[in-house]
Amino acid sequence: MENVGRKHLDLGSLRDQRAAAILTVVALGVATPLVARLTFPGWVEASTLAQVRLLARLGGLFVLAGAYPAVLVLVRLSLTDVSVYQHRALLRLYPVFCNSFQVLVALDGFLLVVWPERFALPSFWADLLLAVVGVGLVPVVLHHQSWLAGFDPRVVLSARGALEGAGPLLSTRTPLDTLDYRVLQLVAQSGSDVAAVMINDVAIGTRDLNLRLRKLVALGYLDVVDEQHGPQLTLTSLGTDALALPISLFTWQSNDLELLQELASARLALEERQPQKVVVACARCCERLLRGFLAAHEPPVTSVGGKDVSRATLGELVGACRQHGLIGRFEDNIFSALNERRKKIHALQDERPIDDQDAFILYTLTEIAARTLMTQPPRGAAPAAPQYPAGQGPDR
């Protein structure tokens, strides 16, 4: 907790090759006023339009290749404080200004070719060098914007190799949590725009976000591809499948994959507006939950109403759990309400059939009951006896 609120200088990011390219461009951009002053004798006798053209180009380079990227570099190195919105605005406006400048440079080149007597500098090589520098410097910064946003593809991809030597996971449960799910949503909504992923509103710090990205890439939920415009984050089929699941599934510490699959199928049926499938899947989830509680009871309950537990109906399972004190009144009411509605899945004459509203309510109640039961120990379990050191007791 001693580092909370303390700012850290991120000099490690300077070891990236992209940082060297950007810093070189910034140095050249910042040096443009000095270049203009040193070459003053060479262009002082040019026409007024040629002087204006030269100063406009050098001024644009000073702003877009020097001053503006310098601010982004300061933010990247944690040498200045900006908000998320200010940082995003800086990154978004920079390409707009650069594109506008490139259009003006193209028009300037057109005028130079059409009317060189009025627009050309006294030296042809000076014009050529100015054109090359004006067109080439700015795209270098644009091509390395991922570094300015704080994204390092090499570090993210290295997590995949580290996982290969770690062996199998200890738990069979999906090793994701709600923040991982939010990061997947962020990548999906950003359209693989690295700047939008790194500068976001989901209240995840840069360090934690990088750790989440490394985890998701290592487990195969995300991938990093090298496109013409730089490294990009993309969703894999496993990642898109995870986004189809309700986020609450990632908060339950359960290794019962069949139960999680039943809950997922109920959610998908709800999205597909198939209310009867929702009720059936929810009933199966509740039955599996209650059977698990009866099996965990000491001694285990193997029969309900003269029949095996595996063949008992939802109503019988609710009655048995109520009898042994395995569920409270809150869960009892939820399971009883769901059981009553499940009985009406086949509507009788003059009876309202199950609709989307019923399915939504039953699914929500199932999630509430499942979350409540999964996050608390069984009510019928015997409490563990306290342990005391040798020669001591509760009265010593």
CSV table of C-alpha atoms in Angstrom, one decimal, residues 16-320:
chain,number,residue,atom,x,y,z
A,16,ASP,CA,11.5,-0.4,-27.3
A,17,GLN,CA,12.7,0.2,-30.9
A,18,ARG,CA,9.5,2.2,-31.5
A,19,ALA,CA,10.6,4.7,-28.8
A,20,ALA,CA,13.9,5.3,-30.6
A,21,ALA,CA,12.1,6.1,-33.9
A,22,ILE,CA,9.6,8.5,-32.2
A,23,LEU,CA,12.3,10.3,-30.2
A,24,THR,CA,14.4,10.7,-33.4
A,25,VAL,CA,11.4,12.3,-35.1
A,26,VAL,CA,10.8,14.5,-32.1
A,27,ALA,CA,14.4,15.7,-32.1
A,28,LEU,CA,14.3,16.6,-35.8
A,29,GLY,CA,10.9,18.4,-35.4
A,30,VAL,CA,12.1,20.4,-32.4
A,31,ALA,CA,15.2,21.4,-34.3
A,32,THR,CA,13.3,23.0,-37.2
A,33,PRO,CA,13.5,26.6,-35.9
A,34,LEU,CA,17.2,26.2,-35.5
A,35,VAL,CA,17.5,24.9,-39.1
A,36,ALA,CA,15.4,27.8,-40.4
A,37,ARG,CA,17.7,30.3,-38.6
A,38,LEU,CA,20.9,28.6,-39.8
A,39,THR,CA,19.7,28.4,-43.4
A,40,PHE,CA,18.4,32.0,-43.4
A,41,PRO,CA,21.0,33.3,-45.9
A,42,GLY,CA,20.0,30.6,-48.4
A,43,TRP,CA,16.3,31.5,-48.6
A,44,VAL,CA,16.2,35.2,-47.7
A,45,GLU,CA,16.4,36.2,-51.4
A,46,ALA,CA,13.5,33.9,-52.4
A,47,SER,CA,10.1,35.3,-53.4
A,48,THR,CA,7.6,36.1,-50.7
A,49,LEU,CA,5.4,33.1,-51.6
A,50,ALA,CA,8.4,30.8,-51.4
A,51,GLN,CA,9.3,32.1,-48.0
A,52,VAL,CA,5.8,31.8,-46.7
A,53,ARG,CA,5.7,28.2,-48.1
A,54,LEU,CA,9.0,27.3,-46.4
A,55,LEU,CA,8.0,28.7,-43.1
A,56,ALA,CA,4.6,27.0,-43.2
A,57,ARG,CA,6.2,23.7,-43.8
A,58,LEU,CA,8.8,24.1,-41.1
A,59,GLY,CA,6.1,25.4,-38.7
A,60,GLY,CA,3.9,22.4,-39.4
A,61,LEU,CA,6.9,20.0,-38.8
A,62,PHE,CA,7.7,21.8,-35.6
A,63,VAL,CA,4.2,21.2,-34.3
A,64,LEU,CA,3.3,17.8,-35.7
A,65,ALA,CA,6.8,16.2,-35.6
A,66,GLY,CA,8.2,17.9,-32.5
A,67,ALA,CA,5.9,19.7,-30.0
A,68,TYR,CA,2.8,17.5,-30.3
A,69,PRO,CA,4.6,14.1,-30.2
A,70,ALA,CA,6.7,15.4,-27.4
A,71,VAL,CA,3.6,15.9,-25.2
A,72,LEU,CA,2.6,12.3,-26.0
A,73,VAL,CA,6.0,11.1,-25.1
A,74,LEU,CA,5.9,12.9,-21.7
A,75,VAL,CA,2.5,11.2,-21.0
A,76,ARG,CA,3.9,7.8,-22.0
A,77,LEU,CA,6.9,8.2,-19.7
A,78,SER,CA,4.6,9.3,-16.8
A,79,LEU,CA,6.2,12.8,-16.6
A,80,THR,CA,2.9,14.6,-16.6
A,81,ASP,CA,-0.6,14.1,-15.4
A,82,VAL,CA,-3.5,14.0,-17.8
A,83,SER,CA,-7.0,12.5,-17.5
A,84,VAL,CA,-8.2,9.6,-19.6
A,85,TYR,CA,-10.3,11.9,-21.7
A,86,GLN,CA,-7.4,14.3,-22.3
A,87,HIS,CA,-5.1,11.4,-23.3
A,88,ARG,CA,-7.7,10.0,-25.6
A,89,ALA,CA,-8.4,13.4,-27.2
A,90,LEU,CA,-4.6,13.9,-27.8
A,91,LEU,CA,-4.3,10.5,-29.5
A,92,ARG,CA,-7.4,11.0,-31.6
A,93,LEU,CA,-6.7,14.5,-32.7
A,94,TYR,CA,-3.2,13.8,-33.8
A,95,PRO,CA,-4.0,11.8,-36.9
A,96,VAL,CA,-6.6,14.4,-37.9
A,97,PHE,CA,-4.0,17.2,-37.8
A,98,CYS,CA,-1.4,15.0,-39.6
A,99,ASN,CA,-3.8,14.2,-42.4
A,100,SER,CA,-4.7,17.9,-42.8
A,101,PHE,CA,-1.0,18.8,-42.9
A,102,GLN,CA,-0.3,16.1,-45.5
A,103,VAL,CA,-3.1,17.4,-47.7
A,104,LEU,CA,-1.6,20.9,-47.5
A,105,VAL,CA,1.8,19.5,-48.3
A,106,ALA,CA,0.4,17.8,-51.4
A,107,LEU,CA,-1.3,21.1,-52.6
A,108,ASP,CA,2.0,22.9,-52.0
A,109,GLY,CA,3.8,20.3,-54.2
A,110,PHE,CA,1.2,20.9,-56.9
A,111,LEU,CA,1.7,24.6,-56.8
A,112,LEU,CA,5.5,24.1,-56.9
A,113,VAL,CA,5.3,22.1,-60.1
A,114,VAL,CA,2.8,24.3,-61.8
A,115,TRP,CA,4.4,27.7,-61.0
A,116,PRO,CA,8.0,27.2,-59.8
A,117,GLU,CA,9.0,30.8,-60.6
A,118,ARG,CA,6.8,32.0,-57.8
A,119,PHE,CA,6.9,29.1,-55.3
A,120,ALA,CA,10.3,27.5,-55.6
A,121,LEU,CA,13.3,28.1,-53.4
A,122,PRO,CA,16.6,29.3,-54.9
A,123,SER,CA,18.0,25.7,-54.5
A,124,PHE,CA,16.3,22.7,-56.1
A,125,TRP,CA,17.9,20.3,-53.5
A,126,ALA,CA,16.5,22.4,-50.7
A,127,ASP,CA,13.0,22.0,-52.1
A,128,LEU,CA,13.5,18.2,-52.6
A,129,LEU,CA,14.8,17.7,-49.1
A,130,LEU,CA,12.0,19.8,-47.6
A,131,ALA,CA,9.5,17.7,-49.5
A,132,VAL,CA,11.0,14.4,-48.4
A,133,VAL,CA,11.2,15.5,-44.7
A,134,GLY,CA,7.7,17.0,-44.7
A,135,VAL,CA,6.1,13.8,-46.2
A,136,GLY,CA,8.2,11.2,-44.3
A,137,LEU,CA,8.6,12.3,-40.7
A,138,VAL,CA,4.9,12.6,-39.6
A,139,PRO,CA,3.9,9.0,-40.8
A,140,VAL,CA,6.7,7.6,-38.6
A,141,VAL,CA,4.9,8.8,-35.5
A,142,LEU,CA,1.5,7.6,-36.8
A,143,HIS,CA,2.9,4.2,-37.5
A,144,HIS,CA,4.1,3.8,-33.9
A,145,GLN,CA,1.1,5.1,-32.1
A,146,SER,CA,0.7,1.8,-30.2
A,147,TRP,CA,3.8,2.7,-28.2
A,148,LEU,CA,2.4,6.1,-27.3
A,149,ALA,CA,-0.8,4.3,-26.1
A,150,GLY,CA,1.3,2.0,-23.9
A,151,PHE,CA,0.9,-1.3,-25.8
A,152,ASP,CA,3.9,-3.7,-26.1
A,153,PRO,CA,3.1,-6.7,-28.4
A,154,ARG,CA,6.3,-8.5,-27.5
A,155,VAL,CA,5.5,-8.6,-23.8
A,156,VAL,CA,1.9,-9.7,-24.4
A,157,LEU,CA,3.0,-12.5,-26.7
A,158,SER,CA,5.7,-13.7,-24.3
A,159,ALA,CA,3.0,-14.8,-21.9
A,160,ARG,CA,2.0,-17.5,-24.3
A,161,GLY,CA,5.4,-19.1,-24.2
A,162,ALA,CA,5.5,-18.8,-20.5
A,163,LEU,CA,2.2,-20.7,-20.1
A,164,GLU,CA,3.4,-23.6,-22.3
A,165,GLY,CA,6.0,-24.6,-19.8
A,166,ALA,CA,3.7,-24.1,-16.8
A,167,GLY,CA,1.8,-27.4,-17.2
A,168,PRO,CA,-1.9,-28.0,-16.9
A,169,LEU,CA,-4.1,-25.7,-14.8
A,170,LEU,CA,-5.0,-27.0,-11.4
A,171,SER,CA,-8.7,-26.2,-11.7
A,172,THR,CA,-11.0,-27.3,-14.5
A,173,ARG,CA,-13.1,-24.1,-14.1
A,174,THR,CA,-12.8,-21.5,-16.7
A,175,PRO,CA,-9.9,-19.4,-15.4
A,176,LEU,CA,-11.5,-16.0,-16.1
A,177,ASP,CA,-13.1,-13.4,-13.9
A,178,THR,CA,-15.3,-10.4,-14.4
A,179,LEU,CA,-12.4,-8.1,-15.3
A,180,ASP,CA,-11.2,-10.5,-17.9
A,181,TYR,CA,-14.7,-10.5,-19.4
A,182,ARG,CA,-14.7,-6.7,-19.4
A,183,VAL,CA,-11.4,-6.6,-21.2
A,184,LEU,CA,-12.8,-9.0,-23.9
A,185,GLN,CA,-15.8,-6.7,-24.2
A,186,LEU,CA,-13.4,-3.7,-24.6
A,187,VAL,CA,-11.5,-5.3,-27.4
A,188,ALA,CA,-14.7,-6.3,-29.2
A,189,GLN,CA,-16.2,-2.8,-28.9
A,190,SER,CA,-12.9,-1.0,-29.9
A,191,GLY,CA,-12.6,-2.8,-33.2
A,192,SER,CA,-9.0,-3.9,-32.4
A,193,ASP,CA,-7.9,-0.2,-32.0
A,194,VAL,CA,-5.0,-0.5,-29.6
A,195,ALA,CA,-5.3,3.1,-28.5
A,196,ALA,CA,-9.0,2.7,-27.6
A,197,VAL,CA,-8.1,-0.5,-25.7
A,198,MET,CA,-5.3,1.0,-23.7
A,199,ILE,CA,-7.0,4.4,-23.1
A,200,ASN,CA,-10.4,3.3,-21.8
A,201,ASP,CA,-13.1,4.1,-19.3
A,202,VAL,CA,-13.4,0.7,-17.7
A,203,ALA,CA,-11.3,1.9,-14.7
A,204,ILE,CA,-8.5,-0.6,-15.2
A,205,GLY,CA,-5.0,0.7,-14.7
A,206,THR,CA,-2.4,0.4,-17.5
A,207,ARG,CA,-0.4,-2.2,-15.5
A,208,ASP,CA,-3.4,-4.4,-14.7
A,209,LEU,CA,-4.7,-4.1,-18.2
A,210,ASN,CA,-1.4,-5.3,-19.6
A,211,LEU,CA,-1.5,-8.2,-17.2
A,212,ARG,CA,-5.1,-9.1,-18.3
A,213,LEU,CA,-4.1,-8.9,-22.0
A,214,ARG,CA,-1.1,-11.2,-21.4
A,215,LYS,CA,-3.4,-13.7,-19.6
A,216,LEU,CA,-6.0,-13.6,-22.3
A,217,VAL,CA,-3.5,-14.0,-25.1
A,218,ALA,CA,-1.8,-16.9,-23.2
A,219,LEU,CA,-5.0,-18.7,-22.7
A,220,GLY,CA,-6.1,-18.2,-26.3
A,221,TYR,CA,-8.9,-15.8,-25.9
A,222,LEU,CA,-7.1,-13.0,-27.7
A,223,ASP,CA,-4.4,-12.8,-30.4
A,224,VAL,CA,-1.9,-10.2,-31.5
A,225,VAL,CA,-1.6,-9.7,-35.3
A,226,ASP,CA,0.8,-7.5,-37.1
A,227,GLU,CA,-1.1,-5.4,-39.7
A,228,GLN,CA,0.2,-2.8,-42.1
A,229,HIS,CA,-0.9,-0.1,-39.6
A,230,GLY,CA,0.8,-1.7,-36.6
A,231,PRO,CA,0.1,-4.4,-34.0
A,232,GLN,CA,-3.6,-5.1,-33.4
A,233,LEU,CA,-5.6,-7.1,-30.8
A,234,THR,CA,-8.1,-9.6,-32.2
A,235,LEU,CA,-10.6,-11.9,-30.7
A,236,THR,CA,-10.3,-15.7,-31.2
A,237,SER,CA,-13.3,-18.0,-31.5
A,238,LEU,CA,-12.7,-18.9,-27.8
A,239,GLY,CA,-13.0,-15.2,-26.9
A,240,THR,CA,-16.2,-14.7,-28.9
A,241,ASP,CA,-17.7,-17.8,-27.2
A,242,ALA,CA,-16.8,-16.4,-23.8
A,243,LEU,CA,-18.6,-13.2,-24.6
A,244,ALA,CA,-21.8,-15.1,-25.4
A,245,LEU,CA,-21.9,-16.3,-21.7
A,246,PRO,CA,-23.4,-14.2,-18.9
A,247,ILE,CA,-20.8,-12.4,-16.9
A,248,SER,CA,-22.1,-13.8,-13.6
A,249,LEU,CA,-20.7,-17.2,-14.5
A,250,PHE,CA,-17.2,-15.9,-14.0
A,251,THR,CA,-17.8,-14.9,-10.4
A,252,TRP,CA,-18.9,-18.4,-9.1
A,253,GLN,CA,-16.1,-20.6,-7.6
A,254,SER,CA,-17.5,-23.8,-9.0
A,255,ASN,CA,-15.9,-26.7,-10.8
A,256,ASP,CA,-19.3,-28.1,-11.8
A,257,LEU,CA,-18.9,-27.6,-15.6
A,258,GLU,CA,-22.3,-29.2,-16.3
A,259,LEU,CA,-24.1,-26.7,-14.0
A,260,LEU,CA,-22.3,-23.8,-15.7
A,261,GLN,CA,-23.2,-25.2,-19.1
A,262,GLU,CA,-26.9,-25.5,-18.1
A,263,LEU,CA,-26.8,-21.8,-16.9
A,264,ALA,CA,-25.1,-20.8,-20.1
A,265,SER,CA,-27.7,-22.6,-22.2
A,266,ALA,CA,-30.5,-20.9,-20.3
A,267,ARG,CA,-28.9,-17.5,-21.0
A,268,LEU,CA,-28.6,-18.3,-24.7
A,269,ALA,CA,-32.2,-19.5,-24.9
A,270,LEU,CA,-33.2,-16.3,-23.2
A,271,GLU,CA,-31.4,-14.3,-25.9
A,272,GLU,CA,-33.0,-16.4,-28.6
A,273,ARG,CA,-36.4,-15.7,-27.1
A,274,GLN,CA,-37.3,-19.4,-26.5
A,275,PRO,CA,-39.0,-19.2,-23.1
A,276,GLN,CA,-39.8,-22.9,-22.7
A,277,LYS,CA,-36.2,-23.8,-23.1
A,278,VAL,CA,-35.3,-21.2,-20.5
A,279,VAL,CA,-37.6,-22.8,-18.0
A,280,VAL,CA,-36.4,-26.3,-18.7
A,281,ALA,CA,-32.7,-25.3,-18.4
A,282,CYS,CA,-33.4,-23.3,-15.2
A,283,ALA,CA,-35.2,-26.3,-13.7
A,284,ARG,CA,-32.3,-28.5,-14.5
A,285,CYS,CA,-29.9,-26.1,-12.9
A,286,CYS,CA,-31.9,-25.9,-9.7
A,287,GLU,CA,-32.2,-29.7,-9.6
A,288,ARG,CA,-28.5,-30.1,-9.9
A,289,LEU,CA,-27.9,-27.6,-7.2
A,290,LEU,CA,-30.2,-29.3,-4.8
A,291,ARG,CA,-28.8,-32.7,-5.5
A,292,GLY,CA,-25.4,-31.4,-4.8
A,293,PHE,CA,-26.6,-30.1,-1.4
A,294,LEU,CA,-28.2,-33.4,-0.5
A,295,ALA,CA,-25.0,-35.3,-1.5
A,296,ALA,CA,-22.9,-33.0,0.7
A,297,HIS,CA,-25.1,-33.5,3.7
A,298,GLU,CA,-23.8,-35.7,6.6
A,299,PRO,CA,-24.9,-38.4,6.2
A,300,PRO,CA,-25.6,-38.1,2.4
A,301,VAL,CA,-29.2,-38.2,1.4
A,302,THR,CA,-29.6,-40.9,-1.2
A,303,SER,CA,-33.4,-41.2,-1.4
A,304,VAL,CA,-36.3,-38.8,-1.5
A,305,GLY,CA,-39.9,-39.9,-1.2
A,306,GLY,CA,-39.0,-43.6,-1.6
A,307,LYS,CA,-37.1,-43.0,-4.9
A,308,ASP,CA,-33.5,-42.4,-5.7
A,309,VAL,CA,-32.3,-38.8,-5.6
A,310,SER,CA,-31.3,-38.8,-9.2
A,311,ARG,CA,-34.9,-39.5,-10.2
A,312,ALA,CA,-36.6,-37.0,-7.8
A,313,THR,CA,-38.4,-34.1,-9.2
A,314,LEU,CA,-37.7,-30.5,-8.5
A,315,GLY,CA,-40.5,-30.3,-6.0
A,316,GLU,CA,-39.4,-33.4,-4.1
A,317,LEU,CA,-35.8,-32.1,-4.0
A,318,VAL,CA,-37.0,-28.8,-2.6
A,319,GLY,CA,-39.0,-30.6,0.1
A,320,ALA,CA,-36.1,-32.8,1.1
